[in-house]
mmCIF file of C-alpha atoms and ligand atoms in Angstrom:
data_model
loop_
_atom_site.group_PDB
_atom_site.id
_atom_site.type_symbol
_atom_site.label_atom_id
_atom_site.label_comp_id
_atom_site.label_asym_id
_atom_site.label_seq_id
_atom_site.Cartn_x
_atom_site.Cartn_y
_atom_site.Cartn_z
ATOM 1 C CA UNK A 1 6.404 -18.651 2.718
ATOM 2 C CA UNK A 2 5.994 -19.744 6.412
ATOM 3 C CA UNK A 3 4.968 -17.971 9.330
ATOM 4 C CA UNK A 4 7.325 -16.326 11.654
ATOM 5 C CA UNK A 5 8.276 -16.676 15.230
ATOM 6 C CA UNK A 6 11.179 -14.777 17.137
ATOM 7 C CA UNK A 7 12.149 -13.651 20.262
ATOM 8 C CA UNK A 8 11.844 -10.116 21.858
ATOM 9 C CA UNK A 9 14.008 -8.766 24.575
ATOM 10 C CA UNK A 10 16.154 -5.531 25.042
ATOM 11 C CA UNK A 11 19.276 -6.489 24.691
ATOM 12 C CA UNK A 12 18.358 -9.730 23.082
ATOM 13 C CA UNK A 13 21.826 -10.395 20.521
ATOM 14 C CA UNK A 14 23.117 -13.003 22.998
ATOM 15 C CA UNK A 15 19.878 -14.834 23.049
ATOM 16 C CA UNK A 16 20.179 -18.707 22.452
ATOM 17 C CA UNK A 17 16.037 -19.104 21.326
ATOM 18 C CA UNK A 18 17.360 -18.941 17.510
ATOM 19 C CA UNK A 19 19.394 -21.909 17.586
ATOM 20 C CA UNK A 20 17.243 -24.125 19.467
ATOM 21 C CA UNK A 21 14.339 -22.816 17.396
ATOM 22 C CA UNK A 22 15.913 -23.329 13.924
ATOM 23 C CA UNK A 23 17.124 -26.504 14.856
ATOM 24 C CA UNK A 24 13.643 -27.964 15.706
ATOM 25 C CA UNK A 25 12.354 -26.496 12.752
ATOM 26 C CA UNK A 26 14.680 -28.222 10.226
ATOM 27 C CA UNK A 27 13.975 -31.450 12.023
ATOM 28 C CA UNK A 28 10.022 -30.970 10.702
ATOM 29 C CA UNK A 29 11.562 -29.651 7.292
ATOM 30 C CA UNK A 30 9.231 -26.399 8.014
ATOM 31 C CA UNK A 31 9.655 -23.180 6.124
ATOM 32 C CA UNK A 32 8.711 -21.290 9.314
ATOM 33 C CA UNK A 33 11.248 -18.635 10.058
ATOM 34 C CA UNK A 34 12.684 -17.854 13.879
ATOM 35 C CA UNK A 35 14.171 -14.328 14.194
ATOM 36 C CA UNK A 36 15.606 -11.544 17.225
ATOM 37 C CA UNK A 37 13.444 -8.848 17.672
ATOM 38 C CA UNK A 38 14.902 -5.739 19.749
ATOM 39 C CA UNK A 39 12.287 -3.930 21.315
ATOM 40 C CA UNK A 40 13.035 -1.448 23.925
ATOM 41 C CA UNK A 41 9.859 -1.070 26.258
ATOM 42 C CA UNK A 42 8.473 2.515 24.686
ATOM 43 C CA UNK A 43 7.800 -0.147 21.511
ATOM 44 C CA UNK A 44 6.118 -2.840 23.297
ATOM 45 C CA UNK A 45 2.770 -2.074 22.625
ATOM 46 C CA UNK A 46 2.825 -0.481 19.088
ATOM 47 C CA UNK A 47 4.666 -4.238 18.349
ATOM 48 C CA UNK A 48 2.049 -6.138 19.169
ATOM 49 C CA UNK A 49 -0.369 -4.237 17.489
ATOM 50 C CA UNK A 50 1.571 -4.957 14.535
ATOM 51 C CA UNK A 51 1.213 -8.917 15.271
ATOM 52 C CA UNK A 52 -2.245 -8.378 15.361
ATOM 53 C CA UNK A 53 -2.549 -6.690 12.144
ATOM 54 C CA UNK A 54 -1.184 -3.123 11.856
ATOM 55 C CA UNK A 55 1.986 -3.994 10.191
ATOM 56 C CA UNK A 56 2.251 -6.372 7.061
ATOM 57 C CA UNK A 57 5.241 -8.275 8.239
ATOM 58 C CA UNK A 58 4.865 -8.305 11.929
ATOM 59 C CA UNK A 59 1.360 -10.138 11.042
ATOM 60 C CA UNK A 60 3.533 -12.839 9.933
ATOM 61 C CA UNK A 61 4.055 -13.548 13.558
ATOM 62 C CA UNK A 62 2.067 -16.564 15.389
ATOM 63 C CA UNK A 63 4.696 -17.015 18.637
ATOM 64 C CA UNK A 64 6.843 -15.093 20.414
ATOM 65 C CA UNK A 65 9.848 -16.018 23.182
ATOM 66 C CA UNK A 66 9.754 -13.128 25.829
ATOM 67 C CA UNK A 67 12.836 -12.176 27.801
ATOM 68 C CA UNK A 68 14.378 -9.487 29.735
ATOM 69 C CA UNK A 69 12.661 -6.779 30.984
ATOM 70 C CA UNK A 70 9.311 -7.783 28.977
ATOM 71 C CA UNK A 71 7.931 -10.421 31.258
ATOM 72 C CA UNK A 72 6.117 -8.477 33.598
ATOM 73 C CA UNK A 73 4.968 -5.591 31.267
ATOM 74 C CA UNK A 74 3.590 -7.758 28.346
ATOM 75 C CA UNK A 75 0.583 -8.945 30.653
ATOM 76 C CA UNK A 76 -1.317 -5.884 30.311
ATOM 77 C CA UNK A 77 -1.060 -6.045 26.483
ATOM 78 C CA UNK A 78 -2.119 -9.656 26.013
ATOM 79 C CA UNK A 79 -5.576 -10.879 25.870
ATOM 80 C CA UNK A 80 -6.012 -14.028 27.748
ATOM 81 C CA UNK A 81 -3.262 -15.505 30.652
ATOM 82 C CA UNK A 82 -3.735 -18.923 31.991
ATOM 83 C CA UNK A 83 -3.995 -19.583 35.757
ATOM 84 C CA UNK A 84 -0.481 -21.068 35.916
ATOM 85 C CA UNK A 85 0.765 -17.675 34.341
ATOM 86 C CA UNK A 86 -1.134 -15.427 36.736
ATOM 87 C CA UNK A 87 -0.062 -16.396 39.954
ATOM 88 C CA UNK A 88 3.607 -16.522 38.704
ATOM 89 C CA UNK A 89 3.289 -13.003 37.172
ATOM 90 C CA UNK A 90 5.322 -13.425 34.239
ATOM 91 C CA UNK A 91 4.732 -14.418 30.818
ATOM 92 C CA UNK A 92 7.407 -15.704 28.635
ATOM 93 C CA UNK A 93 5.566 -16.903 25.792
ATOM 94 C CA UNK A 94 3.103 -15.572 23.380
ATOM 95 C CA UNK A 95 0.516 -17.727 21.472
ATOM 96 C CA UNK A 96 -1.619 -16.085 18.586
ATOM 97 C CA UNK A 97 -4.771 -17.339 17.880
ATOM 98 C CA UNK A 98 -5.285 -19.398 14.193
ATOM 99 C CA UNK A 99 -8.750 -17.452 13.597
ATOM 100 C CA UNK A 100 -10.614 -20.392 15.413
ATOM 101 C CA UNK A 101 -11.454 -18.671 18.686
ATOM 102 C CA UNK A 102 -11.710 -14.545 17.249
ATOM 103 C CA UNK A 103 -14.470 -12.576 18.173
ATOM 104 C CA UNK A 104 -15.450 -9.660 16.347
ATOM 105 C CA UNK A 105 -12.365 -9.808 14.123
ATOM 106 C CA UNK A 106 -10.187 -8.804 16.846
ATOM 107 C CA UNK A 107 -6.749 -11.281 16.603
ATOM 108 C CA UNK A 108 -6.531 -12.476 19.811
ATOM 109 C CA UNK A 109 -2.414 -12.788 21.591
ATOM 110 C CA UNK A 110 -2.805 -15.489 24.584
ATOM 111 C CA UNK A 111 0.406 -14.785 27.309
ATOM 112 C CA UNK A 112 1.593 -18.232 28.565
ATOM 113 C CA UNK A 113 4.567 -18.752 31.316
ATOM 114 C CA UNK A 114 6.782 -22.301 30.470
ATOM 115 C CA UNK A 115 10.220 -21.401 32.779
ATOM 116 C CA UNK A 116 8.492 -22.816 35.294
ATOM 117 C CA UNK A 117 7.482 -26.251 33.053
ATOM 118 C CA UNK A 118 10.767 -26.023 31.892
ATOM 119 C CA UNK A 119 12.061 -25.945 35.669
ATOM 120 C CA UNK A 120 9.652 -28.783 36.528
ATOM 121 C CA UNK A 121 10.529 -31.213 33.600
ATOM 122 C CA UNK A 122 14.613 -30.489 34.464
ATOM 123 C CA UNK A 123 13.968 -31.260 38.084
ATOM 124 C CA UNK A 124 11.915 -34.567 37.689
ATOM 125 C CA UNK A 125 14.596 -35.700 35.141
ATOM 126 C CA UNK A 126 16.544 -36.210 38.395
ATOM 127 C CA UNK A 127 14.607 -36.683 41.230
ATOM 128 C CA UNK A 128 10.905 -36.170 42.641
ATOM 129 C CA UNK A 129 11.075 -33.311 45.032
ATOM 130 C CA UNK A 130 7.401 -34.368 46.584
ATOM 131 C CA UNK A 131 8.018 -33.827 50.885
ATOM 132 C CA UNK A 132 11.587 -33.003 49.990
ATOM 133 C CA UNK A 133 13.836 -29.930 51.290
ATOM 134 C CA UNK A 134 14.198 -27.425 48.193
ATOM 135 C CA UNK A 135 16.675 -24.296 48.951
ATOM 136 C CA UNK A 136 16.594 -21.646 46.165
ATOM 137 C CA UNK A 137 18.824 -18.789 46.598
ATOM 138 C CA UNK A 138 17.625 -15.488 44.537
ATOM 139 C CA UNK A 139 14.327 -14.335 44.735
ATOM 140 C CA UNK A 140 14.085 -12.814 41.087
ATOM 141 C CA UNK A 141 12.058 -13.575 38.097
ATOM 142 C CA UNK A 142 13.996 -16.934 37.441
ATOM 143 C CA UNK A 143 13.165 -18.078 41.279
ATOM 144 C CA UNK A 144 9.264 -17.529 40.769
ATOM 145 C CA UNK A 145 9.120 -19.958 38.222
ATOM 146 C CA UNK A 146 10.721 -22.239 39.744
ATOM 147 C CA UNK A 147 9.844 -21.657 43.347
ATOM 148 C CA UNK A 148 6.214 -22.123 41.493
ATOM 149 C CA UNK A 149 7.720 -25.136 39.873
ATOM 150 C CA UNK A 150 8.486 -26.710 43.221
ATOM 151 C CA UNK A 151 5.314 -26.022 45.580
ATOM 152 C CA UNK A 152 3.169 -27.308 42.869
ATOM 153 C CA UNK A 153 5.501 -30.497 42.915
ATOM 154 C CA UNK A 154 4.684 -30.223 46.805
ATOM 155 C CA UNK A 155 8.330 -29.631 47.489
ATOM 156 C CA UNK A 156 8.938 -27.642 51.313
ATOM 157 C CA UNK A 157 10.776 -24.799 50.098
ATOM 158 C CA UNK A 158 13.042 -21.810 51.397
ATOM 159 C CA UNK A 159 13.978 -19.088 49.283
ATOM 160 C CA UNK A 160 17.297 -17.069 50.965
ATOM 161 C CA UNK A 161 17.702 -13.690 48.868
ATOM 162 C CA UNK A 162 20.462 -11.444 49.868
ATOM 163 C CA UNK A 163 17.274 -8.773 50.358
ATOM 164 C CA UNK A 164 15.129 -10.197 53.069
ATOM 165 C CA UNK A 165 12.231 -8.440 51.886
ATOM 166 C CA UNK A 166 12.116 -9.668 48.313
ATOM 167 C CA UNK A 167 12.571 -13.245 49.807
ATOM 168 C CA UNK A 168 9.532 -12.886 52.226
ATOM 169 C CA UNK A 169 6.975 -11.272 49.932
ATOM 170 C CA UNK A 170 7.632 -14.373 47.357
ATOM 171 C CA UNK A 171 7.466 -16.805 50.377
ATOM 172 C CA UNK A 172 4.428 -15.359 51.160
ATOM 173 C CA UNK A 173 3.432 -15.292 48.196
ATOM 174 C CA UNK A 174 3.508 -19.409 46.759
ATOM 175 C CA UNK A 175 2.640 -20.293 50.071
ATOM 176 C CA UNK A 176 -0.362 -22.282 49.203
ATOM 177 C CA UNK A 177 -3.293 -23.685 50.829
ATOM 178 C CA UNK A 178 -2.721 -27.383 50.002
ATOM 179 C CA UNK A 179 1.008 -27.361 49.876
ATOM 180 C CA UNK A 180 3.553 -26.609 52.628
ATOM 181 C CA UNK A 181 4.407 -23.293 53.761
ATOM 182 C CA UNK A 182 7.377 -21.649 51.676
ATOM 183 C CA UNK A 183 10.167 -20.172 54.497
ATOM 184 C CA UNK A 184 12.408 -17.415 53.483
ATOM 185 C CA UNK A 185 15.313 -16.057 54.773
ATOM 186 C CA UNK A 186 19.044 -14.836 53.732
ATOM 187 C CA UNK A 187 21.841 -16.179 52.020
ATOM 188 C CA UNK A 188 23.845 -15.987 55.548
ATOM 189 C CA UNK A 189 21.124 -18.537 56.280
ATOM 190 C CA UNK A 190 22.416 -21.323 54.374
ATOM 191 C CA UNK A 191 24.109 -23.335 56.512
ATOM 192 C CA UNK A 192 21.392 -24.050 58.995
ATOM 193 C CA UNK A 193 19.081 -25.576 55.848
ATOM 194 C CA UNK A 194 18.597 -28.819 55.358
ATOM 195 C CA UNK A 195 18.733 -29.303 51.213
ATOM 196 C CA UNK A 196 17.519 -32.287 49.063
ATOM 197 C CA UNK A 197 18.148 -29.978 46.320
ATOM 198 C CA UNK A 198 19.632 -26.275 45.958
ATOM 199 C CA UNK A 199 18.932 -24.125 43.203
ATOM 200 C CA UNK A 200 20.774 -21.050 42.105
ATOM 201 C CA UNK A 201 19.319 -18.325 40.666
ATOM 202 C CA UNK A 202 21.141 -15.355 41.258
ATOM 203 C CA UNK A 203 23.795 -13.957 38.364
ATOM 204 C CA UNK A 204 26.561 -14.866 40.579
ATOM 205 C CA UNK A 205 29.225 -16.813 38.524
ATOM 206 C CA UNK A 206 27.599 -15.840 35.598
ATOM 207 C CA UNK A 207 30.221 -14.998 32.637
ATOM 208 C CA UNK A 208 33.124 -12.665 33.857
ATOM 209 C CA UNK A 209 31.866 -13.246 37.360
ATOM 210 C CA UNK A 210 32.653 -16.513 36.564
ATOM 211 C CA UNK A 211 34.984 -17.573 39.396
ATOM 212 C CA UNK A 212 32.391 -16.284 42.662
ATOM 213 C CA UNK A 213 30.028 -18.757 44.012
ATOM 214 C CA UNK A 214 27.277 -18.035 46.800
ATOM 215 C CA UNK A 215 27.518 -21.620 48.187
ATOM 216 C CA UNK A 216 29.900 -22.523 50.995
ATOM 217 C CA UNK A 217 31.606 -26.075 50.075
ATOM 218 C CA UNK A 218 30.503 -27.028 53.904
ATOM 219 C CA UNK A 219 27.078 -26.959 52.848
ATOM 220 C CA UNK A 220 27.312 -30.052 50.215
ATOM 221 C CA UNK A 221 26.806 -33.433 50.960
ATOM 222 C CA UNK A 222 26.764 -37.069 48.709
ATOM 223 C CA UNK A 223 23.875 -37.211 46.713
ATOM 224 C CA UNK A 224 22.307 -33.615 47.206
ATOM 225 C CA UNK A 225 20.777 -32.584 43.918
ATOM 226 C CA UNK A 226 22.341 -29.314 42.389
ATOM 227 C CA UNK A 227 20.967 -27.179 39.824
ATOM 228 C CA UNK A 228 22.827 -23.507 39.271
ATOM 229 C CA UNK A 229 20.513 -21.922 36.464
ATOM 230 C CA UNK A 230 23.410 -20.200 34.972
ATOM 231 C CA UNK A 231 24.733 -21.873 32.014
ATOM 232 C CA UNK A 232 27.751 -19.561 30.658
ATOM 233 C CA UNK A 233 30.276 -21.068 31.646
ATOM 234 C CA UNK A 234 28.651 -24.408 31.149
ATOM 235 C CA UNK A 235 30.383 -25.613 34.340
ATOM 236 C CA UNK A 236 29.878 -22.704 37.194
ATOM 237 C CA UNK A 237 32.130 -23.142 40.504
ATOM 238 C CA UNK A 238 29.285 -24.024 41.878
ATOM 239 C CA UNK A 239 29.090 -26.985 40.046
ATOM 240 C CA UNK A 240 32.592 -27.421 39.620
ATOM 241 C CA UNK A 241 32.435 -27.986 43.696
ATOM 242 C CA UNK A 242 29.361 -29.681 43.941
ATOM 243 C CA UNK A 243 30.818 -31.939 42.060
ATOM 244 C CA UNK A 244 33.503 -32.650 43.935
ATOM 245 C CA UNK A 245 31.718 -33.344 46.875
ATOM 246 C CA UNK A 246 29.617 -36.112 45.063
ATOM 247 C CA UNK A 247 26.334 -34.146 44.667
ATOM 248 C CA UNK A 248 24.150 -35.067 41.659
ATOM 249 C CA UNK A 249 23.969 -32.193 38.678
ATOM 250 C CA UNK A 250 21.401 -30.613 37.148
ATOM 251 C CA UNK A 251 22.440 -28.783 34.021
ATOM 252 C CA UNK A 252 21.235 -25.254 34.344
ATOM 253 C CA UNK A 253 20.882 -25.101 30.753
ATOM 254 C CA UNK A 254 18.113 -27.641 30.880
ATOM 255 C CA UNK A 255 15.715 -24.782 32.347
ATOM 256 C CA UNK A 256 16.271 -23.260 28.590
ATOM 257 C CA UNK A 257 15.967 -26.110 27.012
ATOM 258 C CA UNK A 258 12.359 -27.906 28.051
ATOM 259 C CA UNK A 259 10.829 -24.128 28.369
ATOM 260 C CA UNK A 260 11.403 -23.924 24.830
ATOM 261 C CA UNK A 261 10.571 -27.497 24.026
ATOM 262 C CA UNK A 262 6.643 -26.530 25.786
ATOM 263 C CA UNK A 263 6.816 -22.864 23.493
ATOM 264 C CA UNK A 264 7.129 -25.190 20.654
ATOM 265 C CA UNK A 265 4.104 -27.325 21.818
ATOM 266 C CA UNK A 266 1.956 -24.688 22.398
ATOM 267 C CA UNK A 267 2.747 -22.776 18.665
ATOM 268 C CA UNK A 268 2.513 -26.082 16.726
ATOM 269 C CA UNK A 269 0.587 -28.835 18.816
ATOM 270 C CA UNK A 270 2.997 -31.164 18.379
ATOM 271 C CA UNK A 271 6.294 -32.298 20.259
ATOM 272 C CA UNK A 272 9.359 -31.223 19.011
ATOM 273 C CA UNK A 273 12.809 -33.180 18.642
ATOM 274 C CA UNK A 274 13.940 -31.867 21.775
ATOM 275 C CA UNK A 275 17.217 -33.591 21.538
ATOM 276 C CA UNK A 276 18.175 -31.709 18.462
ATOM 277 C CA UNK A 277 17.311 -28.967 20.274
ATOM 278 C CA UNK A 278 19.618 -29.682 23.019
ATOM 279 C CA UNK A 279 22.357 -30.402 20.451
ATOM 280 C CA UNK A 280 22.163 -27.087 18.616
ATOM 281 C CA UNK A 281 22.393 -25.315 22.438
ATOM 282 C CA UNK A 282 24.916 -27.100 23.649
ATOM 283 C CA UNK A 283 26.737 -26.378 20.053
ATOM 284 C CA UNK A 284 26.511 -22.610 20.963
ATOM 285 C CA UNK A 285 27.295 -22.985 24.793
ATOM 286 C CA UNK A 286 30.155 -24.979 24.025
ATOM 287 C CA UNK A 287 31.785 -22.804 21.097
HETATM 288 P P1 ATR B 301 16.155 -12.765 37.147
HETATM 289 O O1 ATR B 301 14.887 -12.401 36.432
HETATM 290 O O2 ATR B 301 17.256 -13.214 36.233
HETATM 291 O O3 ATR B 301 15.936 -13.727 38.271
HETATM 292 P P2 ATR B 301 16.234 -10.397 38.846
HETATM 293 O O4 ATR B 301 14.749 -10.399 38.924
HETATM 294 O O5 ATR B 301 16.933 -9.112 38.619
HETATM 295 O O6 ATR B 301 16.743 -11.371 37.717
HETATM 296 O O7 ATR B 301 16.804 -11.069 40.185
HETATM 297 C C1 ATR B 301 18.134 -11.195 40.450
HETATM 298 C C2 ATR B 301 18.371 -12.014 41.720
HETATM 299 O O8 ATR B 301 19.779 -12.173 41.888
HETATM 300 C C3 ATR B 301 17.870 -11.346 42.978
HETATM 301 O O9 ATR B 301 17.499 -12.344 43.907
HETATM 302 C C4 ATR B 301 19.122 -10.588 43.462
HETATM 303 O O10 ATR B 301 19.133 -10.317 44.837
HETATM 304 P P3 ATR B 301 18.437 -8.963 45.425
HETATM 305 O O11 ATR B 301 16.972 -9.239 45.457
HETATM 306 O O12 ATR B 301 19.027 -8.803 46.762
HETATM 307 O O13 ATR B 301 18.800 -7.850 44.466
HETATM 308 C C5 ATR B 301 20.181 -11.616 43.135
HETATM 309 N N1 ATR B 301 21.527 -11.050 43.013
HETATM 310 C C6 ATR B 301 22.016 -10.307 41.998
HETATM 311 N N2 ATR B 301 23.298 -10.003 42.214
HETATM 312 C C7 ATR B 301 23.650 -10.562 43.405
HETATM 313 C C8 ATR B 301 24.851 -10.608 44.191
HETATM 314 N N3 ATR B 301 25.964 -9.993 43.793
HETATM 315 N N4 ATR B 301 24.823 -11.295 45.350
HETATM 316 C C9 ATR B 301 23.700 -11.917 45.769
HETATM 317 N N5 ATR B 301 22.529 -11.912 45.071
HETATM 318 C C10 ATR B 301 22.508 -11.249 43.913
#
């Protein structure tokens, strides 16, 4: 029998991690097993004492995928967090240890953050953002990652939130010593940015809201790079529009996609297939 992995979240049934998971898997012929875990927040901590040890089959468990509303909360339960993770405040990834590194016996759960890798490696796909004008719109957990994503890429970013204050405080705080100062403002502020790329982060156009976009089609111009992180529909209005005016695409589900493709790297030290991945998503998105 292989180990496990899985994803927890509350609600996690729509998650997509399964899929792209067992789809790597099969393409390394591993008996490792990829499953859903529901965990409301109350559980959190009695669940990862059970990866450590406290529960037969949770022990099973060497890597987790962390979603929605766990990020934040599953720092304080982790043992170790990498510098990267830290100052983006999130972890969506969770790394046992093989027995190497324990001390004392205790199994040690390392919290790792790879939205904003997988936000990186989408975005230099398409273009290098180095000196460039980024505009993100939402300043959520989604636009950390990849606000983080940009500044570290030296980007000069703005983040317009439709709550000034949430905008500002992340503004302030990416705003790094050796990389330009991060602006913030609100969306009404669009149209007097200058964009080499816009990202979207908000839910807006996301499934029944499908038809609502934040964007005014005055804003887009030939060439400007696009990415709208929502990926159901697989073709947002934003998009839809951007499109129209010539601007270049960046797949939102991409984001998904090469976060997973580091998870992988970091469970099993080796590179996955990613484009089997990618077909086993796009399989789901498309169906
Ligand atoms: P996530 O982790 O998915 O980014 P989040 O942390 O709840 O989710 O953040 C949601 C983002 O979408 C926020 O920037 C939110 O704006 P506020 O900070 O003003 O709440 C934005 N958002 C959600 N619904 C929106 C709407 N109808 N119009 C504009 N922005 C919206």
């Amino acid at each position: 029998m292989g180990n496990l992995y899985g994803v927890i979240g509350h609600p996690v049934k729509h998650s997509l991690s399964p899929a792209m998971f067992e789809a790597a898997f099969w393409e390394y012929d591993m008996d490792d097993e990829y499953q859903k875990f529901e965990i409301a927040p109350e559980q959190l901590g009695a669940f990862l004492d059970g990866i450590r040890g406290n529960d037969e089959e949770l022990a099973r468990i060497y890597g987790l995928s962390v979603t929605i509303p766990h990020k934040e909360a599953i720092m304080q339960h982790v043992d170790a967090l990498d510098a990267h993770t830290k100052a983006i405040g999130a972890v969506n990834t969770i790394v046992k240890d093989d027995g190497s590194e324990r001390k004392d016996g205790r199994v040690l759960l390392k919290g790792a953050n790879t939205d904003w890798i997988g936000a990186k490696r989408a975005i230099e796909e398409v273009m290098d953002v180095e000196g460039k004008d980024v505009v993100v719109l939402g300043a959520g957990g989604a636009a950390a990652a990849i606000v983080y994503a940009c500044v570290q890429m030296k980007a000069r970013v703005t983040i317009l939130n439709r709550t000034l204050d949430r905008a500002e405080a992340m503004a302030e705080r990416f705003s790094g010593e050796d990389a330009p100062v991060v602006k913030a403002g609100l969306l009404t502020d669009l149209m007097n940015c200058r964009a080499n790329l816009l990202v979207h982060t908000t839910s807006v156009g996301m499934g029944a809201d499908a038809e609502r976009s934040l964007v005014p089609v005055e804003f887009f111009k030939r060439g400007m790079v696009v990415f709208d992180i929502v990926y159901t529909p697989l073709e947002t209005r934003l998009v839809r529009e951007a499109k129209r005016h010539e601007c270049r695409i960046i797949p939102g589900y991409k984001m998904l996609l090469y976060q997973g493709e580091r998870q992988f790297e970091l469970w099993f030290r080796k590179k996955p297939r990613t484009e089997k991945m990618e077909e086993a998503l796009l399989t789901h998105l498309q169906s």
